[in-house]
């Protein structure tokens, strides 16, 4: 484990935390209001420079459609004029029930630049309308599409996700291994929510300092997502997977988390399982940072620093 950021928090991050402290918690709003607010997640972040966006809509062919394959939709994001060295499958977060590719356009651009990658910002189905495992199925389908139809070498494929998207990355890796897909080259997780039982000690220990998430809000989202499915199923809560299954499925991992998160223990549990599975893992705990703090590129310096650190880490995996 390493401490990822400086011990002195920037004045900009402190101001942003104070703004969060004064604002209503999006995670505690009714679902319709959550979804409306979630589309404004990037309002304050900086616009990435020299980034190109291209819509992806690869409908399933007749044979695949007959088997229930709905195809792949999303957005290709990459730096203009660049020759990317990796392809990223990016799974956005939002408690499995809110946000969309439109609410991660800027961040996907920053991600593409930091990781020197072409990014597929996947448009996948959300609960409660499309409960577990429909998002996992869509993500596995996208991974297969990248490998088989786009010709991405497995060692150049990187899965990235934040919050519930981080948990979804781990779910997808386990499901992809069960489906016989080759293991990708790396995975980058930001504040992963990977245990849907919501019972870790940090839910209480960080309750007073986490300004975005709570046990109550995440438990409600888990119920909407699971729709009666057992939260202790390792396929849905990947930190409960057997080490042997993680060893077969998980590539080298970078896990970043803020120390002021109720999901701190989820990140620690991911790193612990990876270690038990002999999967290379780097865990960065950023002092006093909030949930998915990397989103704030242009708002406070810690966000860009974390992405730069991820870029350096990924370069060493190639």
PDB file of C-alpha atoms in Angstrom:
ATOM      1  CA  UNK A   1       0.000   0.000   0.000  1.00  0.00           C
ATOM      2  CA  UNK A   2       1.201   3.498  -0.732  1.00  0.00           C
ATOM      3  CA  UNK A   3       0.028   6.985   0.078  1.00  0.00           C
ATOM      4  CA  UNK A   4      -0.762   8.426  -3.312  1.00  0.00           C
ATOM      5  CA  UNK A   5      -1.053  12.148  -2.741  1.00  0.00           C
ATOM      6  CA  UNK A   6       0.650  14.865  -0.731  1.00  0.00           C
ATOM      7  CA  UNK A   7      -0.066  14.952   2.981  1.00  0.00           C
ATOM      8  CA  UNK A   8      -1.077  18.608   2.692  1.00  0.00           C
ATOM      9  CA  UNK A   9      -4.377  18.913   0.829  1.00  0.00           C
ATOM     10  CA  UNK A  10      -4.545  21.726  -1.699  1.00  0.00           C
ATOM     11  CA  UNK A  11      -6.568  24.850  -0.971  1.00  0.00           C
ATOM     12  CA  UNK A  12      -8.623  24.098  -4.089  1.00  0.00           C
ATOM     13  CA  UNK A  13      -9.564  20.636  -2.785  1.00  0.00           C
ATOM     14  CA  UNK A  14     -10.489  22.119   0.575  1.00  0.00           C
ATOM     15  CA  UNK A  15     -12.763  24.655  -1.117  1.00  0.00           C
ATOM     16  CA  UNK A  16     -14.383  21.927  -3.181  1.00  0.00           C
ATOM     17  CA  UNK A  17     -14.991  19.847  -0.047  1.00  0.00           C
ATOM     18  CA  UNK A  18     -16.647  22.835   1.610  1.00  0.00           C
ATOM     19  CA  UNK A  19     -18.901  23.238  -1.424  1.00  0.00           C
ATOM     20  CA  UNK A  20     -19.897  19.573  -1.145  1.00  0.00           C
ATOM     21  CA  UNK A  21     -20.528  20.038   2.557  1.00  0.00           C
ATOM     22  CA  UNK A  22     -23.037  22.798   1.848  1.00  0.00           C
ATOM     23  CA  UNK A  23     -24.803  21.055  -1.065  1.00  0.00           C
ATOM     24  CA  UNK A  24     -27.554  18.400  -0.954  1.00  0.00           C
ATOM     25  CA  UNK A  25     -26.160  14.882  -1.315  1.00  0.00           C
ATOM     26  CA  UNK A  26     -27.027  13.611  -4.780  1.00  0.00           C
ATOM     27  CA  UNK A  27     -26.907   9.993  -3.601  1.00  0.00           C
ATOM     28  CA  UNK A  28     -29.725  10.674  -1.132  1.00  0.00           C
ATOM     29  CA  UNK A  29     -32.142  12.228  -3.667  1.00  0.00           C
ATOM     30  CA  UNK A  30     -35.036  10.318  -5.273  1.00  0.00           C
ATOM     31  CA  UNK A  31     -33.932   8.422  -8.362  1.00  0.00           C
ATOM     32  CA  UNK A  32     -35.322  10.872 -10.930  1.00  0.00           C
ATOM     33  CA  UNK A  33     -33.555  13.795  -9.230  1.00  0.00           C
ATOM     34  CA  UNK A  34     -30.375  11.740  -8.868  1.00  0.00           C
ATOM     35  CA  UNK A  35     -30.341  11.067 -12.579  1.00  0.00           C
ATOM     36  CA  UNK A  36     -30.918  14.701 -13.475  1.00  0.00           C
ATOM     37  CA  UNK A  37     -28.183  15.856 -11.090  1.00  0.00           C
ATOM     38  CA  UNK A  38     -25.788  13.127 -12.222  1.00  0.00           C
ATOM     39  CA  UNK A  39     -25.758  14.519 -15.748  1.00  0.00           C
ATOM     40  CA  UNK A  40     -24.100  17.667 -14.339  1.00  0.00           C
ATOM     41  CA  UNK A  41     -21.222  15.817 -12.638  1.00  0.00           C
ATOM     42  CA  UNK A  42     -18.640  17.388 -14.945  1.00  0.00           C
ATOM     43  CA  UNK A  43     -19.933  20.952 -14.925  1.00  0.00           C
ATOM     44  CA  UNK A  44     -16.898  22.272 -13.024  1.00  0.00           C
ATOM     45  CA  UNK A  45     -14.206  20.116 -14.620  1.00  0.00           C
ATOM     46  CA  UNK A  46     -11.838  21.374 -17.268  1.00  0.00           C
ATOM     47  CA  UNK A  47     -12.429  20.608 -20.937  1.00  0.00           C
ATOM     48  CA  UNK A  48      -9.695  18.280 -22.248  1.00  0.00           C
ATOM     49  CA  UNK A  49      -7.670  19.731 -25.108  1.00  0.00           C
ATOM     50  CA  UNK A  50      -7.322  18.158 -28.558  1.00  0.00           C
ATOM     51  CA  UNK A  51      -9.692  15.253 -27.971  1.00  0.00           C
ATOM     52  CA  UNK A  52     -11.890  13.633 -30.605  1.00  0.00           C
ATOM     53  CA  UNK A  53     -15.249  11.953 -29.907  1.00  0.00           C
ATOM     54  CA  UNK A  54     -16.866   9.451 -32.299  1.00  0.00           C
ATOM     55  CA  UNK A  55     -20.165   7.697 -31.667  1.00  0.00           C
ATOM     56  CA  UNK A  56     -20.084   3.889 -31.632  1.00  0.00           C
ATOM     57  CA  UNK A  57     -23.187   1.981 -32.661  1.00  0.00           C
ATOM     58  CA  UNK A  58     -22.331  -1.545 -33.751  1.00  0.00           C
ATOM     59  CA  UNK A  59     -25.645  -3.360 -33.915  1.00  0.00           C
ATOM     60  CA  UNK A  60     -25.666  -7.123 -33.532  1.00  0.00           C
ATOM     61  CA  UNK A  61     -25.884  -9.092 -36.742  1.00  0.00           C
ATOM     62  CA  UNK A  62     -28.833 -11.397 -37.296  1.00  0.00           C
ATOM     63  CA  UNK A  63     -27.161 -14.456 -35.779  1.00  0.00           C
ATOM     64  CA  UNK A  64     -26.005 -12.591 -32.676  1.00  0.00           C
ATOM     65  CA  UNK A  65     -29.378 -10.891 -32.252  1.00  0.00           C
ATOM     66  CA  UNK A  66     -31.069 -14.283 -32.295  1.00  0.00           C
ATOM     67  CA  UNK A  67     -28.862 -15.248 -29.356  1.00  0.00           C
ATOM     68  CA  UNK A  68     -29.825 -12.126 -27.443  1.00  0.00           C
ATOM     69  CA  UNK A  69     -26.693 -10.119 -28.318  1.00  0.00           C
ATOM     70  CA  UNK A  70     -27.681  -6.434 -28.411  1.00  0.00           C
ATOM     71  CA  UNK A  71     -24.451  -5.167 -29.942  1.00  0.00           C
ATOM     72  CA  UNK A  72     -22.189  -2.413 -28.597  1.00  0.00           C
ATOM     73  CA  UNK A  73     -22.912   1.301 -28.160  1.00  0.00           C
ATOM     74  CA  UNK A  74     -20.878   4.131 -26.710  1.00  0.00           C
ATOM     75  CA  UNK A  75     -18.293   6.729 -27.675  1.00  0.00           C
ATOM     76  CA  UNK A  76     -14.729   6.418 -28.928  1.00  0.00           C
ATOM     77  CA  UNK A  77     -12.518   9.016 -27.247  1.00  0.00           C
ATOM     78  CA  UNK A  78      -8.910   9.716 -28.134  1.00  0.00           C
ATOM     79  CA  UNK A  79      -6.394  12.506 -28.414  1.00  0.00           C
ATOM     80  CA  UNK A  80      -6.417  14.130 -31.836  1.00  0.00           C
ATOM     81  CA  UNK A  81      -3.465  13.048 -33.977  1.00  0.00           C
ATOM     82  CA  UNK A  82      -2.157  10.624 -31.359  1.00  0.00           C
ATOM     83  CA  UNK A  83      -1.135   6.996 -31.895  1.00  0.00           C
ATOM     84  CA  UNK A  84      -2.511   5.345 -28.725  1.00  0.00           C
ATOM     85  CA  UNK A  85      -0.540   2.525 -27.159  1.00  0.00           C
ATOM     86  CA  UNK A  86      -3.553   0.958 -25.379  1.00  0.00           C
ATOM     87  CA  UNK A  87      -7.311   0.561 -25.723  1.00  0.00           C
ATOM     88  CA  UNK A  88      -9.428   1.273 -22.662  1.00  0.00           C
ATOM     89  CA  UNK A  89     -12.870  -0.129 -21.947  1.00  0.00           C
ATOM     90  CA  UNK A  90     -14.227   2.522 -19.561  1.00  0.00           C
ATOM     91  CA  UNK A  91     -17.210   1.655 -17.360  1.00  0.00           C
ATOM     92  CA  UNK A  92     -18.650   4.781 -15.728  1.00  0.00           C
ATOM     93  CA  UNK A  93     -19.948   4.755 -12.167  1.00  0.00           C
ATOM     94  CA  UNK A  94     -23.195   5.935 -10.612  1.00  0.00           C
ATOM     95  CA  UNK A  95     -24.349   3.286  -8.168  1.00  0.00           C
ATOM     96  CA  UNK A  96     -25.484   1.095 -11.083  1.00  0.00           C
ATOM     97  CA  UNK A  97     -28.550   3.341 -11.445  1.00  0.00           C
ATOM     98  CA  UNK A  98     -27.493   6.839 -12.622  1.00  0.00           C
ATOM     99  CA  UNK A  99     -25.170   8.756 -15.009  1.00  0.00           C
ATOM    100  CA  UNK A 100     -24.368   8.080 -18.654  1.00  0.00           C
ATOM    101  CA  UNK A 101     -21.610   8.482 -21.249  1.00  0.00           C
ATOM    102  CA  UNK A 102     -22.688  12.119 -21.663  1.00  0.00           C
ATOM    103  CA  UNK A 103     -21.799  12.777 -18.024  1.00  0.00           C
ATOM    104  CA  UNK A 104     -18.265  11.380 -18.474  1.00  0.00           C
ATOM    105  CA  UNK A 105     -17.254  12.985 -21.791  1.00  0.00           C
ATOM    106  CA  UNK A 106     -14.685  15.315 -20.261  1.00  0.00           C
ATOM    107  CA  UNK A 107     -13.273  12.709 -17.915  1.00  0.00           C
ATOM    108  CA  UNK A 108     -12.944  10.149 -20.721  1.00  0.00           C
ATOM    109  CA  UNK A 109     -10.936  12.737 -22.640  1.00  0.00           C
ATOM    110  CA  UNK A 110      -8.616  13.334 -19.691  1.00  0.00           C
ATOM    111  CA  UNK A 111      -8.332   9.567 -19.281  1.00  0.00           C
ATOM    112  CA  UNK A 112      -7.382   9.101 -22.942  1.00  0.00           C
ATOM    113  CA  UNK A 113      -4.644  11.721 -22.655  1.00  0.00           C
ATOM    114  CA  UNK A 114      -3.274  10.487 -19.311  1.00  0.00           C
ATOM    115  CA  UNK A 115      -3.208   6.810 -20.293  1.00  0.00           C
ATOM    116  CA  UNK A 116      -2.097   7.369 -23.915  1.00  0.00           C
ATOM    117  CA  UNK A 117      -5.124   5.338 -24.944  1.00  0.00           C
ATOM    118  CA  UNK A 118      -8.103   5.102 -27.223  1.00  0.00           C
ATOM    119  CA  UNK A 119     -11.064   4.938 -24.838  1.00  0.00           C
ATOM    120  CA  UNK A 120     -14.364   3.183 -25.443  1.00  0.00           C
ATOM    121  CA  UNK A 121     -16.809   4.951 -23.137  1.00  0.00           C
ATOM    122  CA  UNK A 122     -19.421   2.206 -23.007  1.00  0.00           C
ATOM    123  CA  UNK A 123     -23.141   2.907 -22.963  1.00  0.00           C
ATOM    124  CA  UNK A 124     -24.480   0.068 -20.824  1.00  0.00           C
ATOM    125  CA  UNK A 125     -27.944  -0.544 -19.272  1.00  0.00           C
ATOM    126  CA  UNK A 126     -28.793   0.773 -15.807  1.00  0.00           C
ATOM    127  CA  UNK A 127     -30.910  -0.597 -12.991  1.00  0.00           C
ATOM    128  CA  UNK A 128     -33.651  -0.670 -11.818  1.00  0.00           C
ATOM    129  CA  UNK A 129     -34.992  -0.949 -15.370  1.00  0.00           C
ATOM    130  CA  UNK A 130     -32.157  -3.337 -16.264  1.00  0.00           C
ATOM    131  CA  UNK A 131     -30.975  -5.050 -13.072  1.00  0.00           C
ATOM    132  CA  UNK A 132     -27.955  -7.284 -12.514  1.00  0.00           C
ATOM    133  CA  UNK A 133     -26.451  -8.968 -14.516  1.00  0.00           C
ATOM    134  CA  UNK A 134     -27.460  -7.014 -17.627  1.00  0.00           C
ATOM    135  CA  UNK A 135     -24.626  -4.507 -17.220  1.00  0.00           C
ATOM    136  CA  UNK A 136     -22.099  -7.309 -16.769  1.00  0.00           C
ATOM    137  CA  UNK A 137     -23.391  -8.995 -19.912  1.00  0.00           C
ATOM    138  CA  UNK A 138     -23.044  -5.722 -21.852  1.00  0.00           C
ATOM    139  CA  UNK A 139     -19.486  -5.162 -20.597  1.00  0.00           C
ATOM    140  CA  UNK A 140     -18.394  -8.708 -21.455  1.00  0.00           C
ATOM    141  CA  UNK A 141     -19.955  -8.271 -24.886  1.00  0.00           C
ATOM    142  CA  UNK A 142     -17.965  -5.042 -25.356  1.00  0.00           C
ATOM    143  CA  UNK A 143     -14.723  -6.731 -24.301  1.00  0.00           C
ATOM    144  CA  UNK A 144     -15.356  -9.537 -26.790  1.00  0.00           C
ATOM    145  CA  UNK A 145     -16.151  -6.965 -29.510  1.00  0.00           C
ATOM    146  CA  UNK A 146     -12.888  -5.126 -28.852  1.00  0.00           C
ATOM    147  CA  UNK A 147     -10.867  -8.332 -28.940  1.00  0.00           C
ATOM    148  CA  UNK A 148     -12.575 -10.102 -31.827  1.00  0.00           C
ATOM    149  CA  UNK A 149     -13.961  -7.359 -34.075  1.00  0.00           C
ATOM    150  CA  UNK A 150     -11.609  -4.473 -33.368  1.00  0.00           C
ATOM    151  CA  UNK A 151      -8.497  -6.629 -33.231  1.00  0.00           C
ATOM    152  CA  UNK A 152      -7.251  -5.297 -29.889  1.00  0.00           C
ATOM    153  CA  UNK A 153      -4.464  -7.547 -28.526  1.00  0.00           C
ATOM    154  CA  UNK A 154      -5.425  -8.757 -25.015  1.00  0.00           C
ATOM    155  CA  UNK A 155      -2.213  -7.353 -23.533  1.00  0.00           C
ATOM    156  CA  UNK A 156      -3.151  -3.885 -24.875  1.00  0.00           C
ATOM    157  CA  UNK A 157      -6.677  -3.920 -23.441  1.00  0.00           C
ATOM    158  CA  UNK A 158      -7.178  -2.020 -20.170  1.00  0.00           C
ATOM    159  CA  UNK A 159     -10.403  -1.972 -18.154  1.00  0.00           C
ATOM    160  CA  UNK A 160     -11.106   1.214 -16.197  1.00  0.00           C
ATOM    161  CA  UNK A 161     -13.948   2.058 -13.843  1.00  0.00           C
ATOM    162  CA  UNK A 162     -14.876   4.312 -10.954  1.00  0.00           C
ATOM    163  CA  UNK A 163     -17.206   3.684  -8.015  1.00  0.00           C
ATOM    164  CA  UNK A 164     -19.815   1.117  -9.119  1.00  0.00           C
ATOM    165  CA  UNK A 165     -17.986   1.068 -12.444  1.00  0.00           C
ATOM    166  CA  UNK A 166     -14.900  -0.152 -10.578  1.00  0.00           C
ATOM    167  CA  UNK A 167     -16.905  -3.008  -9.127  1.00  0.00           C
ATOM    168  CA  UNK A 168     -18.342  -3.651 -12.579  1.00  0.00           C
ATOM    169  CA  UNK A 169     -14.803  -3.932 -13.982  1.00  0.00           C
ATOM    170  CA  UNK A 170     -14.055  -6.702 -11.488  1.00  0.00           C
ATOM    171  CA  UNK A 171     -17.412  -8.405 -12.161  1.00  0.00           C
ATOM    172  CA  UNK A 172     -16.701  -8.216 -15.886  1.00  0.00           C
ATOM    173  CA  UNK A 173     -13.231  -9.702 -15.525  1.00  0.00           C
ATOM    174  CA  UNK A 174     -14.606 -12.673 -13.590  1.00  0.00           C
ATOM    175  CA  UNK A 175     -17.449 -13.192 -16.070  1.00  0.00           C
ATOM    176  CA  UNK A 176     -15.132 -12.811 -19.063  1.00  0.00           C
ATOM    177  CA  UNK A 177     -12.802 -15.466 -17.673  1.00  0.00           C
ATOM    178  CA  UNK A 178     -15.759 -17.822 -17.172  1.00  0.00           C
ATOM    179  CA  UNK A 179     -16.716 -17.157 -20.816  1.00  0.00           C
ATOM    180  CA  UNK A 180     -13.224 -18.070 -22.004  1.00  0.00           C
ATOM    181  CA  UNK A 181     -12.014 -14.585 -22.974  1.00  0.00           C
ATOM    182  CA  UNK A 182      -8.289 -13.888 -22.593  1.00  0.00           C
ATOM    183  CA  UNK A 183      -7.188 -11.819 -19.633  1.00  0.00           C
ATOM    184  CA  UNK A 184      -6.558  -8.146 -20.489  1.00  0.00           C
ATOM    185  CA  UNK A 185      -3.322  -6.316 -19.815  1.00  0.00           C
ATOM    186  CA  UNK A 186      -4.335  -4.197 -16.819  1.00  0.00           C
ATOM    187  CA  UNK A 187      -7.196  -2.651 -14.848  1.00  0.00           C
ATOM    188  CA  UNK A 188      -7.426   0.769 -13.183  1.00  0.00           C
ATOM    189  CA  UNK A 189     -10.005   1.199 -10.419  1.00  0.00           C
ATOM    190  CA  UNK A 190     -10.991   4.460  -8.743  1.00  0.00           C
ATOM    191  CA  UNK A 191     -12.931   4.227  -5.462  1.00  0.00           C
ATOM    192  CA  UNK A 192     -14.296   0.788  -6.408  1.00  0.00           C
ATOM    193  CA  UNK A 193     -17.597  -0.342  -4.903  1.00  0.00           C
ATOM    194  CA  UNK A 194     -17.018  -4.073  -4.896  1.00  0.00           C
ATOM    195  CA  UNK A 195     -18.987  -5.447  -1.936  1.00  0.00           C
ATOM    196  CA  UNK A 196     -22.726  -4.878  -2.279  1.00  0.00           C
ATOM    197  CA  UNK A 197     -23.413  -6.077   1.273  1.00  0.00           C
ATOM    198  CA  UNK A 198     -22.346  -2.572   2.406  1.00  0.00           C
ATOM    199  CA  UNK A 199     -21.181  -3.943   5.732  1.00  0.00           C
ATOM    200  CA  UNK A 200     -17.496  -2.927   5.913  1.00  0.00           C
ATOM    201  CA  UNK A 201     -16.290  -1.000   9.008  1.00  0.00           C
ATOM    202  CA  UNK A 202     -15.385   2.099   6.970  1.00  0.00           C
ATOM    203  CA  UNK A 203     -19.092   2.791   6.403  1.00  0.00           C
ATOM    204  CA  UNK A 204     -19.226   3.794  10.060  1.00  0.00           C
ATOM    205  CA  UNK A 205     -15.634   4.962  10.474  1.00  0.00           C
ATOM    206  CA  UNK A 206     -15.831   7.412   7.556  1.00  0.00           C
ATOM    207  CA  UNK A 207     -19.466   8.405   7.916  1.00  0.00           C
ATOM    208  CA  UNK A 208     -18.586  11.810   9.321  1.00  0.00           C
ATOM    209  CA  UNK A 209     -16.098  12.758   6.582  1.00  0.00           C
ATOM    210  CA  UNK A 210     -17.489  11.232   3.370  1.00  0.00           C
ATOM    211  CA  UNK A 211     -19.446  14.079   1.785  1.00  0.00           C
ATOM    212  CA  UNK A 212     -20.917  12.079  -1.100  1.00  0.00           C
ATOM    213  CA  UNK A 213     -21.781   8.493  -0.147  1.00  0.00           C
ATOM    214  CA  UNK A 214     -23.398   6.822   2.851  1.00  0.00           C
ATOM    215  CA  UNK A 215     -24.456   3.371   3.989  1.00  0.00           C
ATOM    216  CA  UNK A 216     -28.095   4.299   3.451  1.00  0.00           C
ATOM    217  CA  UNK A 217     -27.695   5.598  -0.101  1.00  0.00           C
ATOM    218  CA  UNK A 218     -25.478   2.763  -1.311  1.00  0.00           C
ATOM    219  CA  UNK A 219     -27.675   0.110   0.310  1.00  0.00           C
ATOM    220  CA  UNK A 220     -30.673   1.543  -1.540  1.00  0.00           C
ATOM    221  CA  UNK A 221     -28.775   1.523  -4.835  1.00  0.00           C
ATOM    222  CA  UNK A 222     -27.590  -2.046  -4.224  1.00  0.00           C
ATOM    223  CA  UNK A 223     -31.206  -3.119  -3.749  1.00  0.00           C
ATOM    224  CA  UNK A 224     -32.245  -1.398  -6.973  1.00  0.00           C
ATOM    225  CA  UNK A 225     -29.386  -3.044  -8.835  1.00  0.00           C
ATOM    226  CA  UNK A 226     -29.678  -6.561  -7.443  1.00  0.00           C
ATOM    227  CA  UNK A 227     -33.489  -6.803  -7.617  1.00  0.00           C
ATOM    228  CA  UNK A 228     -33.544  -9.631  -5.084  1.00  0.00           C
ATOM    229  CA  UNK A 229     -30.237 -11.232  -6.083  1.00  0.00           C
ATOM    230  CA  UNK A 230     -27.998 -12.228  -3.163  1.00  0.00           C
ATOM    231  CA  UNK A 231     -25.425  -9.469  -2.465  1.00  0.00           C
ATOM    232  CA  UNK A 232     -23.089 -12.139  -1.103  1.00  0.00           C
ATOM    233  CA  UNK A 233     -22.818 -13.764  -4.536  1.00  0.00           C
ATOM    234  CA  UNK A 234     -19.171 -13.282  -5.604  1.00  0.00           C
ATOM    235  CA  UNK A 235     -20.320 -12.709  -9.180  1.00  0.00           C
ATOM    236  CA  UNK A 236     -22.023  -9.497  -7.979  1.00  0.00           C
ATOM    237  CA  UNK A 237     -19.688  -8.633  -5.080  1.00  0.00           C
ATOM    238  CA  UNK A 238     -16.310  -9.515  -6.590  1.00  0.00           C
ATOM    239  CA  UNK A 239     -14.257  -9.030  -3.413  1.00  0.00           C
ATOM    240  CA  UNK A 240     -15.939 -12.235  -2.203  1.00  0.00           C
ATOM    241  CA  UNK A 241     -14.534 -14.260  -5.098  1.00  0.00           C
ATOM    242  CA  UNK A 242     -12.214 -17.172  -4.386  1.00  0.00           C
ATOM    243  CA  UNK A 243      -8.534 -16.271  -4.778  1.00  0.00           C
ATOM    244  CA  UNK A 244      -8.202 -18.961  -7.444  1.00  0.00           C
ATOM    245  CA  UNK A 245     -10.946 -17.298  -9.506  1.00  0.00           C
ATOM    246  CA  UNK A 246      -9.337 -13.871  -9.129  1.00  0.00           C
ATOM    247  CA  UNK A 247      -5.975 -15.355 -10.116  1.00  0.00           C
ATOM    248  CA  UNK A 248      -7.448 -16.635 -13.393  1.00  0.00           C
ATOM    249  CA  UNK A 249      -9.381 -13.460 -14.196  1.00  0.00           C
ATOM    250  CA  UNK A 250      -7.653 -10.362 -12.853  1.00  0.00           C
ATOM    251  CA  UNK A 251      -4.722  -8.618 -14.549  1.00  0.00           C
ATOM    252  CA  UNK A 252      -2.360  -6.260 -12.674  1.00  0.00           C
ATOM    253  CA  UNK A 253      -4.478  -3.722 -10.789  1.00  0.00           C
ATOM    254  CA  UNK A 254      -4.091  -0.075  -9.833  1.00  0.00           C
ATOM    255  CA  UNK A 255      -6.550   0.905  -7.103  1.00  0.00           C
ATOM    256  CA  UNK A 256      -6.921   4.536  -6.025  1.00  0.00           C
ATOM    257  CA  UNK A 257      -9.159   5.657  -3.171  1.00  0.00           C
ATOM    258  CA  UNK A 258      -9.565   8.680  -0.929  1.00  0.00           C
ATOM    259  CA  UNK A 259      -9.036   8.228   2.794  1.00  0.00           C
ATOM    260  CA  UNK A 260     -12.308  10.101   3.478  1.00  0.00           C
ATOM    261  CA  UNK A 261     -14.516   7.527   1.769  1.00  0.00           C
ATOM    262  CA  UNK A 262     -17.004   5.065   3.227  1.00  0.00           C
ATOM    263  CA  UNK A 263     -15.780   2.767   0.427  1.00  0.00           C
ATOM    264  CA  UNK A 264     -12.212   2.819   1.752  1.00  0.00           C
ATOM    265  CA  UNK A 265     -12.526  -0.773   2.979  1.00  0.00           C
ATOM    266  CA  UNK A 266     -13.817  -1.918  -0.414  1.00  0.00           C
ATOM    267  CA  UNK A 267     -10.577  -0.701  -1.997  1.00  0.00           C
ATOM    268  CA  UNK A 268      -8.536  -2.385   0.732  1.00  0.00           C
ATOM    269  CA  UNK A 269     -10.498  -5.617   0.221  1.00  0.00           C
ATOM    270  CA  UNK A 270      -9.832  -5.556  -3.528  1.00  0.00           C
ATOM    271  CA  UNK A 271      -6.112  -5.161  -2.879  1.00  0.00           C
ATOM    272  CA  UNK A 272      -6.158  -7.931  -0.269  1.00  0.00           C
ATOM    273  CA  UNK A 273      -7.890 -10.404  -2.579  1.00  0.00           C
ATOM    274  CA  UNK A 274      -5.500  -9.538  -5.389  1.00  0.00           C
ATOM    275  CA  UNK A 275      -2.552 -10.176  -3.077  1.00  0.00           C
ATOM    276  CA  UNK A 276      -4.001 -13.522  -1.969  1.00  0.00           C
ATOM    277  CA  UNK A 277      -4.423 -14.398  -5.639  1.00  0.00           C
ATOM    278  CA  UNK A 278      -0.825 -13.384  -6.468  1.00  0.00           C
ATOM    279  CA  UNK A 279      -2.154 -10.676  -8.785  1.00  0.00           C
ATOM    280  CA  UNK A 280       0.161  -7.640  -8.920  1.00  0.00           C
ATOM    281  CA  UNK A 281      -1.647  -4.754  -7.232  1.00  0.00           C
ATOM    282  CA  UNK A 282      -0.804  -1.146  -6.451  1.00  0.00           C
ATOM    283  CA  UNK A 283      -3.023   0.534  -3.861  1.00  0.00           C
ATOM    284  CA  UNK A 284      -2.886   4.315  -3.562  1.00  0.00           C
ATOM    285  CA  UNK A 285      -4.739   5.887  -0.642  1.00  0.00           C
ATOM    286  CA  UNK A 286      -4.984   9.660  -1.160  1.00  0.00           C
ATOM    287  CA  UNK A 287      -5.189  11.503   2.178  1.00  0.00           C
ATOM    288  CA  UNK A 288      -8.442  13.403   2.794  1.00  0.00           C
ATOM    289  CA  UNK A 289      -9.713  12.902  -0.752  1.00  0.00           C
ATOM    290  CA  UNK A 290     -13.389  12.316  -1.471  1.00  0.00           C
ATOM    291  CA  UNK A 291     -15.141   9.684  -3.582  1.00  0.00           C
ATOM    292  CA  UNK A 292     -13.935   9.565  -7.221  1.00  0.00           C
ATOM    293  CA  UNK A 293     -11.834  12.677  -6.669  1.00  0.00           C
ATOM    294  CA  UNK A 294     -10.163  12.145 -10.066  1.00  0.00           C
ATOM    295  CA  UNK A 295     -13.246  13.682 -11.719  1.00  0.00           C
ATOM    296  CA  UNK A 296     -12.168  17.151 -10.599  1.00  0.00           C
ATOM    297  CA  UNK A 297      -9.526  17.817 -13.247  1.00  0.00           C
ATOM    298  CA  UNK A 298      -9.150  21.599 -13.405  1.00  0.00           C
ATOM    299  CA  UNK A 299     -10.879  22.050 -10.044  1.00  0.00           C
ATOM    300  CA  UNK A 300      -8.084  20.846  -7.729  1.00  0.00           C
ATOM    301  CA  UNK A 301      -4.587  19.559  -8.582  1.00  0.00           C
ATOM    302  CA  UNK A 302      -4.933  16.158  -6.915  1.00  0.00           C
ATOM    303  CA  UNK A 303      -7.260  14.957  -9.701  1.00  0.00           C
ATOM    304  CA  UNK A 304      -4.770  15.483 -12.532  1.00  0.00           C
ATOM    305  CA  UNK A 305      -1.949  14.160 -10.340  1.00  0.00           C
ATOM    306  CA  UNK A 306      -3.834  10.910  -9.757  1.00  0.00           C
ATOM    307  CA  UNK A 307      -4.427  10.455 -13.491  1.00  0.00           C
ATOM    308  CA  UNK A 308      -0.781  11.187 -14.216  1.00  0.00           C
ATOM    309  CA  UNK A 309       0.198   8.565 -11.659  1.00  0.00           C
ATOM    310  CA  UNK A 310      -2.112   6.081 -13.394  1.00  0.00           C
ATOM    311  CA  UNK A 311      -0.486   6.888 -16.722  1.00  0.00           C
ATOM    312  CA  UNK A 312       2.977   6.197 -15.317  1.00  0.00           C
ATOM    313  CA  UNK A 313       1.764   2.954 -13.749  1.00  0.00           C
ATOM    314  CA  UNK A 314       0.224   1.765 -17.004  1.00  0.00           C
ATOM    315  CA  UNK A 315       3.398   2.577 -18.939  1.00  0.00           C
ATOM    316  CA  UNK A 316       5.268   0.179 -16.668  1.00  0.00           C
ATOM    317  CA  UNK A 317       2.737  -2.604 -17.363  1.00  0.00           C
ATOM    318  CA  UNK A 318       3.373  -2.558 -21.123  1.00  0.00           C
TER     319      UNK A 318
END
